Amino acid sequence: MTVENSTSQTRRDFFARTSDGLLGAALTYLLSHDYFSGTSALASTPEDGRYTLKPKPTHHPAKATSVIQLFMNGGPSQMDLFDPKPVLNQMDGKPYPGNVEDLGNQSTADIGVMMGGQYGIRKHGECGMWMADVLPETSKMVDDICLINSLWTDHPNHDNALYKIHSGRLFMGYPTLGAWSVYGLGSENQNLPAYVVLNDPLGPPKNGSRNWTNGFLPPLYQGTQFRPTGAPILNLKRQYEQPSPVTETTQQLLSQLDTIHLNQRPYNPQLDARIESYQLAARMQLTAHEALDLTKESRHTQQMYGLENQHTESYGKRCLLARRLVERGVRFVQLFLEEQPWDSHVDLQDNHRAVCGRTDQPVAALLQDLKDRGLLDSTLVIWGGEFGRTPTSQKSGNIYTGRDHNMQAFSSWMAGGGVRPGTTFGQTDDFGHAVVENPVSVHDFHATILHLLGLHHEHLFFERSGLKERLTGFEPPKVIEGILA
């Protein structure tokens, strides 16, 4: 009788018996490497299934690393503030010489007569830039400003023009410039929001949160509103104190649990945003209070921003806070006024004077403060609204003291961040009504801002429904070379 050798085995037997050990070793490696080290293939990039706010490389060397947008909702009047028209002044009170339908308004019934400039306006600085007397402090900074007088847009309605200037489209639901910026660049400071919105205590702007929406981009990239009164962020102070090692250990454990949860649910931008928000909130409890504490500023600085004047205090606080935020690595900060205070259909002279009185000193202080601290070179400051005003007056009741909307020409200015200082770019006709030299579309405007941030408008896209969606749309825009330093 032959006794079978119990120790003999085939190759198949070998792999059958050792598979549990191999699989177990592989599983152990995956658990330790993926779940607990936080360096799995699904950890940090969109291609790997997760969106973050970690810094990203630029497409080309950037001139600006952050943006402060001073948005003047309502439509400031270009011919009254920046673009004087002697011919228009001579025709004050006379009928419009052309076809009133060419003005581009929705209705011609309320169009009045030609309306000359409402303020004294003079050349300022070594560059000789025109600026109205109602902007005395900003006028002192013209040698640091690049003024664009040849912007135009596609719609005379506030809602649509606001969508256009913020998102590049005439309709809601598209990502805004700030959202695209942080999507493309991330943030240099992981302890503060990358995109901050500073609203007016008097109320939100026209269109509300649609001015800073992420649109179809992951929710992580939408603007974060700070409270306009009181503490900008609630609950920064923890309910109880505990030793730092305990806090760090707790946060590490939560981060590991979050990573496990995320790795099991890749390509879930809503989950990315929620977990990132919780983690950011925890980090902000340790660092944000210092960034938001304006009492740390000197008396001189507070006075410079107008914090001791009731007319300038509100906007001054937000301008000062904006400086403190970009100083600490926040990528994009937007300041809004309530509703649309520049919308001067009636009493333009008093209307614009009042808004200038609230904003002029803080804006000039912001520019000077950034310059003194060596931050203006790396911070792009943008001032402007969604469209301009008509050269004719508008009837309201039985009076003609305001101007209607004008989509065919408006002014905006930039400073710092790689633009050519002391420059006036573009030209309008004798009435300030339409662009006649160096037209700048909203897409050109956006492409130039992205360029200054080190982003190429064609290479910054988000794939959706088979399309590469871009801030600048599908028609090729042009970077405004004439305003670059």
Tab-separated table of C-alpha atoms in Angstrom:
chain	number	residue	atom	x	y	z
A	1	MET	CA	0.000	0.000	0.000
A	2	THR	CA	1.275	3.459	-0.881
A	3	VAL	CA	0.987	6.151	1.714
A	4	GLU	CA	0.301	9.663	0.275
A	5	ASN	CA	2.899	12.214	1.278
A	6	SER	CA	0.920	14.757	3.345
A	7	THR	CA	3.538	17.407	2.727
A	8	SER	CA	3.402	17.302	-1.071
A	9	GLN	CA	1.345	20.011	-2.834
A	10	THR	CA	0.741	21.340	-6.286
A	11	ARG	CA	1.333	24.965	-7.386
A	12	ARG	CA	-2.430	25.494	-7.288
A	13	ASP	CA	-2.530	24.239	-3.702
A	14	PHE	CA	0.262	26.657	-2.781
A	15	PHE	CA	-1.525	29.758	-4.059
A	16	ALA	CA	-4.866	28.586	-2.677
A	17	ARG	CA	-3.408	28.239	0.804
A	18	THR	CA	-1.351	31.446	0.755
A	19	SER	CA	-3.950	33.758	-0.811
A	20	ASP	CA	-5.418	34.685	2.544
A	21	GLY	CA	-2.037	35.843	3.727
A	22	LEU	CA	-1.321	37.848	0.569
A	23	LEU	CA	-4.715	39.452	0.581
A	24	GLY	CA	-4.416	40.160	4.236
A	25	ALA	CA	-1.052	41.839	3.735
A	26	ALA	CA	-2.467	43.906	0.884
A	27	LEU	CA	-5.473	44.907	2.960
A	28	THR	CA	-3.253	45.886	5.858
A	29	TYR	CA	-1.149	48.023	3.537
A	30	LEU	CA	-4.187	49.748	2.061
A	31	LEU	CA	-5.687	50.442	5.457
A	32	SER	CA	-2.512	51.933	6.824
A	33	HIS	CA	-1.550	53.774	3.661
A	34	ASP	CA	-4.932	55.028	2.473
A	35	TYR	CA	-7.078	55.479	5.531
A	36	PHE	CA	-4.649	56.615	8.155
A	37	SER	CA	-1.797	58.306	6.318
A	38	GLY	CA	-4.138	60.498	4.273
A	39	THR	CA	-2.018	60.021	1.151
A	40	SER	CA	-4.224	57.724	-0.892
A	41	ALA	CA	-4.821	58.127	-4.588
A	42	LEU	CA	-8.065	59.879	-3.686
A	43	ALA	CA	-6.623	62.435	-1.355
A	44	SER	CA	-6.254	65.893	-2.756
A	45	THR	CA	-6.866	66.637	-6.447
A	46	PRO	CA	-9.997	66.757	-8.628
A	47	GLU	CA	-8.527	64.047	-10.840
A	48	ASP	CA	-8.308	61.841	-7.780
A	49	GLY	CA	-11.853	62.457	-6.702
A	50	ARG	CA	-11.576	65.247	-4.147
A	51	TYR	CA	-11.621	69.039	-4.405
A	52	THR	CA	-9.589	71.081	-1.945
A	53	LEU	CA	-8.370	74.629	-1.355
A	54	LYS	CA	-4.708	73.699	-1.262
A	55	PRO	CA	-2.457	76.022	-3.318
A	56	LYS	CA	-2.164	75.096	-6.995
A	57	PRO	CA	0.472	76.052	-9.563
A	58	THR	CA	-0.227	78.918	-11.955
A	59	HIS	CA	-0.219	78.632	-15.747
A	60	HIS	CA	2.427	81.357	-15.968
A	61	PRO	CA	4.173	83.653	-13.458
A	62	ALA	CA	1.581	85.684	-11.586
A	63	LYS	CA	1.748	89.416	-10.981
A	64	ALA	CA	-1.030	89.346	-8.370
A	65	THR	CA	-1.563	86.757	-5.662
A	66	SER	CA	-4.817	88.186	-4.305
A	67	VAL	CA	-7.733	90.390	-5.360
A	68	ILE	CA	-9.805	92.997	-3.526
A	69	GLN	CA	-12.895	93.883	-5.565
A	70	LEU	CA	-14.628	97.087	-4.487
A	71	PHE	CA	-17.890	96.516	-6.294
A	72	MET	CA	-19.987	99.641	-6.815
A	73	ASN	CA	-23.402	98.129	-7.463
A	74	GLY	CA	-25.882	100.271	-9.356
A	75	GLY	CA	-23.819	101.805	-12.162
A	76	PRO	CA	-21.581	104.825	-11.395
A	77	SER	CA	-21.744	107.600	-13.984
A	78	GLN	CA	-18.614	107.657	-16.118
A	79	MET	CA	-19.023	111.166	-17.572
A	80	ASP	CA	-19.577	112.678	-14.118
A	81	LEU	CA	-16.718	110.941	-12.303
A	82	PHE	CA	-13.917	109.960	-14.727
A	83	ASP	CA	-14.624	110.770	-18.365
A	84	PRO	CA	-15.518	114.471	-18.805
A	85	LYS	CA	-17.165	115.558	-22.052
A	86	PRO	CA	-16.965	119.278	-22.977
A	87	VAL	CA	-19.320	118.790	-25.944
A	88	LEU	CA	-21.892	117.202	-23.665
A	89	ASN	CA	-21.553	120.116	-21.253
A	90	GLN	CA	-22.142	122.581	-24.080
A	91	MET	CA	-25.318	120.738	-25.070
A	92	ASP	CA	-26.735	120.679	-21.540
A	93	GLY	CA	-30.524	121.081	-21.709
A	94	LYS	CA	-30.759	120.450	-25.467
A	95	PRO	CA	-32.460	117.460	-27.153
A	96	TYR	CA	-30.392	114.388	-27.973
A	97	PRO	CA	-29.159	115.008	-31.531
A	98	GLY	CA	-29.524	111.438	-32.775
A	99	ASN	CA	-32.051	108.624	-32.650
A	100	VAL	CA	-32.996	108.100	-29.004
A	101	GLU	CA	-33.376	104.382	-29.679
A	102	ASP	CA	-29.617	104.258	-30.180
A	103	LEU	CA	-29.204	104.991	-26.484
A	104	GLY	CA	-30.011	101.331	-25.874
A	105	ASN	CA	-32.596	101.828	-23.149
A	106	GLN	CA	-35.586	99.540	-22.849
A	107	SER	CA	-38.004	102.440	-23.141
A	108	THR	CA	-37.581	105.796	-24.842
A	109	ALA	CA	-40.620	107.405	-23.210
A	110	ASP	CA	-38.712	108.795	-20.234
A	111	ILE	CA	-35.645	110.084	-22.063
A	112	GLY	CA	-35.078	113.751	-21.346
A	113	VAL	CA	-32.553	116.243	-22.673
A	114	MET	CA	-28.780	116.240	-22.725
A	115	MET	CA	-27.317	116.510	-19.239
A	116	GLY	CA	-23.841	117.921	-18.679
A	117	GLY	CA	-21.394	116.844	-15.998
A	118	GLN	CA	-22.702	117.322	-12.478
A	119	TYR	CA	-19.416	117.989	-10.680
A	120	GLY	CA	-16.213	119.863	-11.075
A	121	ILE	CA	-13.645	117.574	-12.610
A	122	ARG	CA	-9.916	118.164	-12.914
A	123	LYS	CA	-6.687	116.441	-13.873
A	124	HIS	CA	-4.709	115.014	-10.978
A	125	GLY	CA	-1.261	113.622	-10.297
A	126	GLU	CA	1.755	113.480	-12.548
A	127	CYS	CA	-0.228	111.347	-14.999
A	128	GLY	CA	-2.957	113.972	-15.412
A	129	MET	CA	-5.839	111.589	-14.846
A	130	TRP	CA	-9.325	113.113	-14.786
A	131	MET	CA	-11.277	112.641	-11.584
A	132	ALA	CA	-14.277	114.427	-10.093
A	133	ASP	CA	-14.075	116.736	-7.089
A	134	VAL	CA	-16.385	114.392	-5.150
A	135	LEU	CA	-13.466	111.917	-5.015
A	136	PRO	CA	-10.829	114.136	-3.370
A	137	GLU	CA	-8.943	111.331	-1.587
A	138	THR	CA	-8.942	108.843	-4.464
A	139	SER	CA	-7.718	111.692	-6.675
A	140	LYS	CA	-4.508	111.735	-4.639
A	141	MET	CA	-3.824	108.125	-5.655
A	142	VAL	CA	-4.248	108.458	-9.442
A	143	ASP	CA	-0.565	107.790	-10.130
A	144	ASP	CA	-1.162	104.283	-8.764
A	145	ILE	CA	-4.412	103.741	-10.699
A	146	CYS	CA	-5.111	102.352	-14.152
A	147	LEU	CA	-8.423	103.797	-15.397
A	148	ILE	CA	-10.386	101.987	-18.120
A	149	ASN	CA	-12.983	104.216	-19.807
A	150	SER	CA	-13.964	101.812	-22.585
A	151	LEU	CA	-15.769	98.939	-20.914
A	152	TRP	CA	-19.063	97.762	-22.410
A	153	THR	CA	-21.556	95.044	-21.554
A	154	ASP	CA	-24.528	93.229	-23.107
A	155	HIS	CA	-27.633	94.198	-21.166
A	156	PRO	CA	-29.167	97.370	-19.650
A	157	ASN	CA	-30.926	95.548	-16.784
A	158	HIS	CA	-29.273	95.361	-13.385
A	159	ASP	CA	-29.901	91.654	-12.850
A	160	ASN	CA	-28.455	90.522	-16.165
A	161	ALA	CA	-25.609	93.032	-16.139
A	162	LEU	CA	-24.657	91.865	-12.630
A	163	TYR	CA	-24.623	88.241	-13.754
A	164	LYS	CA	-22.423	89.293	-16.660
A	165	ILE	CA	-19.848	91.314	-14.720
A	166	HIS	CA	-19.522	88.649	-12.021
A	167	SER	CA	-19.849	85.403	-13.988
A	168	GLY	CA	-19.380	86.322	-17.646
A	169	ARG	CA	-22.918	85.192	-18.510
A	170	LEU	CA	-26.242	87.033	-18.677
A	171	PHE	CA	-28.127	84.458	-16.634
A	172	MET	CA	-27.923	83.022	-13.127
A	173	GLY	CA	-26.326	79.723	-12.221
A	174	TYR	CA	-22.765	80.311	-13.430
A	175	PRO	CA	-19.628	80.550	-11.249
A	176	THR	CA	-18.369	84.017	-10.411
A	177	LEU	CA	-14.899	85.464	-10.899
A	178	GLY	CA	-14.011	84.854	-7.245
A	179	ALA	CA	-15.131	81.216	-7.420
A	180	TRP	CA	-13.123	80.622	-10.618
A	181	SER	CA	-10.074	82.239	-9.012
A	182	VAL	CA	-10.003	79.985	-5.955
A	183	TYR	CA	-10.911	76.954	-8.087
A	184	GLY	CA	-7.847	77.655	-10.211
A	185	LEU	CA	-5.424	78.724	-7.482
A	186	GLY	CA	-6.582	77.450	-4.107
A	187	SER	CA	-5.536	79.482	-1.089
A	188	GLU	CA	-2.263	80.355	0.604
A	189	ASN	CA	-3.929	80.321	4.035
A	190	GLN	CA	-5.712	77.126	5.061
A	191	ASN	CA	-6.966	78.704	8.295
A	192	LEU	CA	-9.183	81.349	6.666
A	193	PRO	CA	-11.742	81.141	3.827
A	194	ALA	CA	-10.201	81.513	0.376
A	195	TYR	CA	-13.025	83.736	-0.923
A	196	VAL	CA	-14.552	86.263	1.486
A	197	VAL	CA	-17.574	88.534	0.932
A	198	LEU	CA	-18.003	91.680	3.037
A	199	ASN	CA	-21.557	92.986	2.799
A	200	ASP	CA	-23.021	96.304	3.891
A	201	PRO	CA	-24.801	96.553	7.278
A	202	LEU	CA	-27.622	98.347	5.398
A	203	GLY	CA	-28.414	95.159	3.488
A	204	PRO	CA	-27.216	92.795	0.767
A	205	PRO	CA	-26.603	93.913	-2.831
A	206	LYS	CA	-28.984	93.403	-5.727
A	207	ASN	CA	-29.079	89.671	-6.642
A	208	GLY	CA	-27.761	88.731	-3.187
A	209	SER	CA	-25.645	85.589	-2.989
A	210	ARG	CA	-25.811	85.078	-6.749
A	211	ASN	CA	-23.033	87.682	-6.919
A	212	TRP	CA	-20.614	85.231	-5.267
A	213	THR	CA	-22.048	81.841	-6.167
A	214	ASN	CA	-19.982	78.802	-7.119
A	215	GLY	CA	-22.536	77.947	-9.839
A	216	PHE	CA	-21.720	74.484	-11.202
A	217	LEU	CA	-18.265	74.458	-9.603
A	218	PRO	CA	-18.007	72.395	-6.402
A	219	PRO	CA	-19.586	74.231	-3.418
A	220	LEU	CA	-16.153	74.517	-1.844
A	221	TYR	CA	-15.453	77.513	-4.093
A	222	GLN	CA	-18.394	79.764	-3.268
A	223	GLY	CA	-17.860	83.015	-1.398
A	224	THR	CA	-18.008	82.986	2.407
A	225	GLN	CA	-20.024	85.867	3.836
A	226	PHE	CA	-18.737	87.608	6.947
A	227	ARG	CA	-21.338	89.285	9.128
A	228	PRO	CA	-21.621	93.035	8.407
A	229	THR	CA	-22.188	94.000	12.055
A	230	GLY	CA	-20.778	92.715	15.311
A	231	ALA	CA	-18.333	89.827	15.157
A	232	PRO	CA	-17.679	88.937	11.495
A	233	ILE	CA	-17.837	85.243	12.420
A	234	LEU	CA	-19.846	83.798	15.281
A	235	ASN	CA	-18.694	81.094	17.705
A	236	LEU	CA	-14.970	81.585	17.147
A	237	LYS	CA	-14.426	81.185	20.873
A	238	ARG	CA	-14.669	77.584	22.026
A	239	GLN	CA	-17.170	76.720	24.720
A	240	TYR	CA	-14.446	75.339	26.950
A	241	GLU	CA	-10.666	75.339	27.029
A	242	GLN	CA	-8.577	72.206	26.855
A	243	PRO	CA	-4.826	71.501	26.593
A	244	SER	CA	-3.426	71.967	23.099
A	245	PRO	CA	-2.219	68.329	22.794
A	246	VAL	CA	-5.775	67.150	23.475
A	247	THR	CA	-7.144	69.492	20.794
A	248	GLU	CA	-4.525	68.362	18.278
A	249	THR	CA	-5.165	64.672	18.979
A	250	THR	CA	-8.913	65.169	18.621
A	251	GLN	CA	-8.524	66.976	15.306
A	252	GLN	CA	-6.141	64.311	13.992
A	253	LEU	CA	-8.646	61.580	14.829
A	254	LEU	CA	-11.496	63.491	13.189
A	255	SER	CA	-9.349	64.089	10.121
A	256	GLN	CA	-8.587	60.355	9.848
A	257	LEU	CA	-12.280	59.506	10.153
A	258	ASP	CA	-13.115	62.136	7.513
A	259	THR	CA	-10.494	60.652	5.194
A	260	ILE	CA	-11.960	57.160	5.582
A	261	HIS	CA	-15.434	58.510	4.859
A	262	LEU	CA	-14.248	60.480	1.798
A	263	ASN	CA	-12.266	57.579	0.347
A	264	GLN	CA	-15.390	55.462	0.411
A	265	ARG	CA	-17.330	58.211	-1.417
A	266	PRO	CA	-15.105	59.757	-4.095
A	267	TYR	CA	-16.310	62.395	-6.577
A	268	ASN	CA	-18.760	63.904	-4.108
A	269	PRO	CA	-18.141	67.695	-4.146
A	270	GLN	CA	-20.953	68.410	-1.673
A	271	LEU	CA	-19.291	66.106	0.852
A	272	ASP	CA	-15.893	67.671	0.123
A	273	ALA	CA	-17.318	71.111	0.828
A	274	ARG	CA	-19.069	70.075	4.037
A	275	ILE	CA	-16.056	68.346	5.547
A	276	GLU	CA	-13.735	71.160	4.455
A	277	SER	CA	-16.094	73.677	6.084
A	278	TYR	CA	-16.070	71.794	9.386
A	279	GLN	CA	-12.293	71.438	9.323
A	280	LEU	CA	-11.852	75.103	8.406
A	281	ALA	CA	-14.172	76.129	11.244
A	282	ALA	CA	-12.018	74.197	13.706
A	283	ARG	CA	-8.832	75.818	12.406
A	284	MET	CA	-10.417	79.259	12.457
A	285	GLN	CA	-11.151	78.921	16.160
A	286	LEU	CA	-7.404	78.895	16.693
A	287	THR	CA	-6.330	81.666	14.299
A	288	ALA	CA	-9.166	83.788	12.870
A	289	HIS	CA	-9.769	85.998	15.890
A	290	GLU	CA	-6.405	87.666	15.450
A	291	ALA	CA	-7.029	88.341	11.745
A	292	LEU	CA	-10.441	89.913	12.384
A	293	ASP	CA	-9.470	92.079	15.373
A	294	LEU	CA	-9.320	95.649	14.060
A	295	THR	CA	-8.381	96.970	17.501
A	296	LYS	CA	-4.872	95.695	16.790
A	297	GLU	CA	-4.502	98.529	14.279
A	298	SER	CA	-2.956	101.820	15.335
A	299	ARG	CA	-5.042	104.916	15.987
A	300	HIS	CA	-3.444	106.514	12.929
A	301	THR	CA	-4.510	103.625	10.680
A	302	GLN	CA	-8.056	103.652	12.020
A	303	GLN	CA	-8.316	107.383	11.421
A	304	MET	CA	-6.878	107.009	7.921
A	305	TYR	CA	-9.658	104.553	6.998
A	306	GLY	CA	-12.300	106.839	8.500
A	307	LEU	CA	-13.295	104.587	11.384
A	308	GLU	CA	-13.932	107.618	13.596
A	309	ASN	CA	-16.331	109.224	11.116
A	310	GLN	CA	-19.934	107.987	11.046
A	311	HIS	CA	-20.164	108.433	7.259
A	312	THR	CA	-17.071	106.385	6.451
A	313	GLU	CA	-16.885	104.018	9.424
A	314	SER	CA	-18.783	101.106	7.859
A	315	TYR	CA	-16.966	101.018	4.547
A	316	GLY	CA	-13.682	101.872	6.248
A	317	LYS	CA	-13.933	98.841	8.533
A	318	ARG	CA	-14.502	96.562	5.569
A	319	CYS	CA	-11.610	98.051	3.596
A	320	LEU	CA	-9.315	97.638	6.578
A	321	LEU	CA	-10.516	94.075	7.119
A	322	ALA	CA	-9.901	93.342	3.432
A	323	ARG	CA	-6.293	94.485	3.824
A	324	ARG	CA	-5.822	92.285	6.887
A	325	LEU	CA	-7.252	89.287	5.037
A	326	VAL	CA	-5.068	89.531	1.927
A	327	GLU	CA	-2.119	90.237	4.191
A	328	ARG	CA	-2.746	86.766	5.642
A	329	GLY	CA	-3.078	84.959	2.345
A	330	VAL	CA	-6.792	85.153	1.534
A	331	ARG	CA	-7.136	84.898	-2.229
A	332	PHE	CA	-10.244	86.939	-3.117
A	333	VAL	CA	-12.156	89.554	-1.098
A	334	GLN	CA	-15.288	91.353	-2.332
A	335	LEU	CA	-16.886	94.447	-0.796
A	336	PHE	CA	-20.490	95.277	-1.656
A	337	LEU	CA	-22.810	98.170	-0.895
A	338	GLU	CA	-26.491	97.733	-0.090
A	339	GLU	CA	-28.912	97.033	-2.985
A	340	GLN	CA	-27.688	99.453	-5.724
A	341	PRO	CA	-26.900	102.908	-4.294
A	342	TRP	CA	-25.222	104.165	-7.500
A	343	ASP	CA	-28.471	103.695	-9.466
A	344	SER	CA	-29.175	107.405	-9.887
A	345	HIS	CA	-32.376	107.714	-11.920
A	346	VAL	CA	-33.235	110.765	-9.795
A	347	ASP	CA	-31.034	113.435	-8.205
A	348	LEU	CA	-27.762	112.089	-9.545
A	349	GLN	CA	-25.834	115.011	-8.129
A	350	ASP	CA	-26.868	114.328	-4.528
A	351	ASN	CA	-26.917	110.554	-5.043
A	352	HIS	CA	-23.360	110.159	-6.286
A	353	ARG	CA	-22.034	112.744	-3.830
A	354	ALA	CA	-23.461	110.716	-0.944
A	355	VAL	CA	-21.985	107.402	-2.094
A	356	CYS	CA	-18.628	109.024	-2.783
A	357	GLY	CA	-18.733	110.491	0.719
A	358	ARG	CA	-19.105	107.004	2.179
A	359	THR	CA	-16.421	105.289	0.112
A	360	ASP	CA	-13.807	107.774	-1.139
A	361	GLN	CA	-11.654	108.068	1.995
A	362	PRO	CA	-11.645	104.309	2.816
A	363	VAL	CA	-10.776	103.376	-0.781
A	364	ALA	CA	-7.849	105.805	-0.909
A	365	ALA	CA	-6.694	104.611	2.520
A	366	LEU	CA	-6.745	101.014	1.319
A	367	LEU	CA	-4.531	101.850	-1.659
A	368	GLN	CA	-2.095	103.876	0.434
A	369	ASP	CA	-1.980	101.258	3.199
A	370	LEU	CA	-1.306	98.414	0.754
A	371	LYS	CA	1.398	100.518	-0.874
A	372	ASP	CA	3.061	101.408	2.437
A	373	ARG	CA	3.137	97.740	3.468
A	374	GLY	CA	4.566	96.525	0.159
A	375	LEU	CA	1.332	94.665	-0.634
A	376	LEU	CA	0.050	96.682	-3.581
A	377	ASP	CA	2.410	94.992	-6.042
A	378	SER	CA	0.872	91.598	-5.241
A	379	THR	CA	-2.727	92.717	-4.606
A	380	LEU	CA	-5.011	93.631	-7.490
A	381	VAL	CA	-7.612	96.215	-6.407
A	382	ILE	CA	-10.645	96.571	-8.693
A	383	TRP	CA	-13.214	99.397	-8.508
A	384	GLY	CA	-16.354	99.532	-10.668
A	385	GLY	CA	-19.982	98.591	-11.254
A	386	GLU	CA	-22.055	96.640	-13.770
A	387	PHE	CA	-22.627	99.411	-16.361
A	388	GLY	CA	-22.602	103.189	-16.803
A	389	ARG	CA	-25.138	105.997	-17.304
A	390	THR	CA	-26.612	107.767	-20.314
A	391	PRO	CA	-25.659	111.287	-21.491
A	392	THR	CA	-29.331	112.253	-21.353
A	393	SER	CA	-31.431	112.927	-18.296
A	394	GLN	CA	-34.267	110.642	-17.308
A	395	LYS	CA	-37.798	111.665	-16.440
A	396	SER	CA	-39.017	110.662	-13.008
A	397	GLY	CA	-42.371	112.178	-12.210
A	398	ASN	CA	-42.059	115.681	-13.616
A	399	ILE	CA	-38.337	116.146	-13.054
A	400	TYR	CA	-35.218	115.267	-15.040
A	401	THR	CA	-32.336	115.049	-12.583
A	402	GLY	CA	-30.942	111.551	-13.047
A	403	ARG	CA	-29.471	109.312	-15.739
A	404	ASP	CA	-30.656	105.953	-17.071
A	405	HIS	CA	-28.593	102.772	-17.549
A	406	ASN	CA	-25.980	102.652	-20.290
A	407	MET	CA	-24.550	99.313	-21.380
A	408	GLN	CA	-22.485	100.732	-24.255
A	409	ALA	CA	-19.781	102.407	-22.151
A	410	PHE	CA	-18.678	102.567	-18.537
A	411	SER	CA	-15.559	103.141	-16.474
A	412	SER	CA	-13.687	100.993	-14.007
A	413	TRP	CA	-10.232	101.178	-12.498
A	414	MET	CA	-7.586	98.802	-11.206
A	415	ALA	CA	-4.508	99.329	-9.086
A	416	GLY	CA	-1.502	97.210	-8.140
A	417	GLY	CA	-1.141	93.565	-9.076
A	418	GLY	CA	0.674	94.081	-12.367
A	419	VAL	CA	-1.345	96.856	-14.012
A	420	ARG	CA	0.305	99.967	-15.437
A	421	PRO	CA	-0.076	102.808	-12.892
A	422	GLY	CA	-1.078	106.316	-13.921
A	423	THR	CA	-2.704	105.065	-17.143
A	424	THR	CA	-6.004	105.985	-18.789
A	425	PHE	CA	-7.105	103.409	-21.343
A	426	GLY	CA	-9.831	103.608	-23.985
A	427	GLN	CA	-11.995	106.429	-25.252
A	428	THR	CA	-15.701	107.162	-25.702
A	429	ASP	CA	-17.535	109.495	-28.068
A	430	ASP	CA	-18.223	113.186	-27.419
A	431	PHE	CA	-21.150	112.293	-25.151
A	432	GLY	CA	-19.525	109.467	-23.181
A	433	HIS	CA	-22.215	107.223	-24.592
A	434	ALA	CA	-20.371	104.631	-26.722
A	435	VAL	CA	-16.814	103.326	-26.987
A	436	VAL	CA	-14.835	104.572	-29.983
A	437	GLU	CA	-11.297	103.411	-29.120
A	438	ASN	CA	-9.899	100.271	-27.444
A	439	PRO	CA	-13.202	98.609	-26.497
A	440	VAL	CA	-13.012	96.250	-23.516
A	441	SER	CA	-15.671	93.563	-23.213
A	442	VAL	CA	-16.504	91.930	-19.894
A	443	HIS	CA	-14.772	88.777	-21.146
A	444	ASP	CA	-11.648	90.828	-21.965
A	445	PHE	CA	-11.847	92.295	-18.463
A	446	HIS	CA	-12.058	88.838	-16.873
A	447	ALA	CA	-9.319	87.362	-19.075
A	448	THR	CA	-6.997	90.181	-17.993
A	449	ILE	CA	-7.715	89.648	-14.292
A	450	LEU	CA	-7.054	85.911	-14.649
A	451	HIS	CA	-3.851	86.683	-16.560
A	452	LEU	CA	-2.614	88.887	-13.721
A	453	LEU	CA	-3.331	86.024	-11.307
A	454	GLY	CA	-1.207	83.686	-13.409
A	455	LEU	CA	-4.159	81.879	-15.038
A	456	HIS	CA	-4.794	81.506	-18.768
A	457	HIS	CA	-8.479	81.946	-19.547
A	458	GLU	CA	-8.489	79.051	-22.029
A	459	HIS	CA	-6.790	76.624	-19.657
A	460	LEU	CA	-9.049	77.364	-16.702
A	461	PHE	CA	-12.138	75.256	-17.313
A	462	PHE	CA	-14.555	72.810	-15.733
A	463	GLU	CA	-15.933	69.898	-17.721
A	464	ARG	CA	-19.722	69.747	-17.596
A	465	SER	CA	-22.051	67.788	-19.896
A	466	GLY	CA	-19.208	67.225	-22.320
A	467	LEU	CA	-18.281	70.923	-22.494
A	468	LYS	CA	-15.252	72.724	-21.140
A	469	GLU	CA	-16.998	75.576	-19.341
A	470	ARG	CA	-14.953	78.754	-18.867
A	471	LEU	CA	-15.416	82.098	-17.133
A	472	THR	CA	-14.746	83.813	-20.466
A	473	GLY	CA	-17.197	81.746	-22.511
A	474	PHE	CA	-16.502	80.282	-25.940
A	475	GLU	CA	-15.763	83.390	-28.012
A	476	PRO	CA	-12.022	84.117	-27.635
A	477	PRO	CA	-11.456	87.218	-25.465
A	478	LYS	CA	-8.255	89.204	-25.417
A	479	VAL	CA	-6.026	90.187	-22.533
A	480	ILE	CA	-5.810	94.001	-22.360
A	481	GLU	CA	-2.096	94.330	-23.061
A	482	GLY	CA	-2.280	98.139	-22.929
A	483	ILE	CA	-2.889	98.191	-19.178
A	484	LEU	CA	-0.213	95.694	-18.143
A	485	ALA	CA	2.884	96.974	-16.396
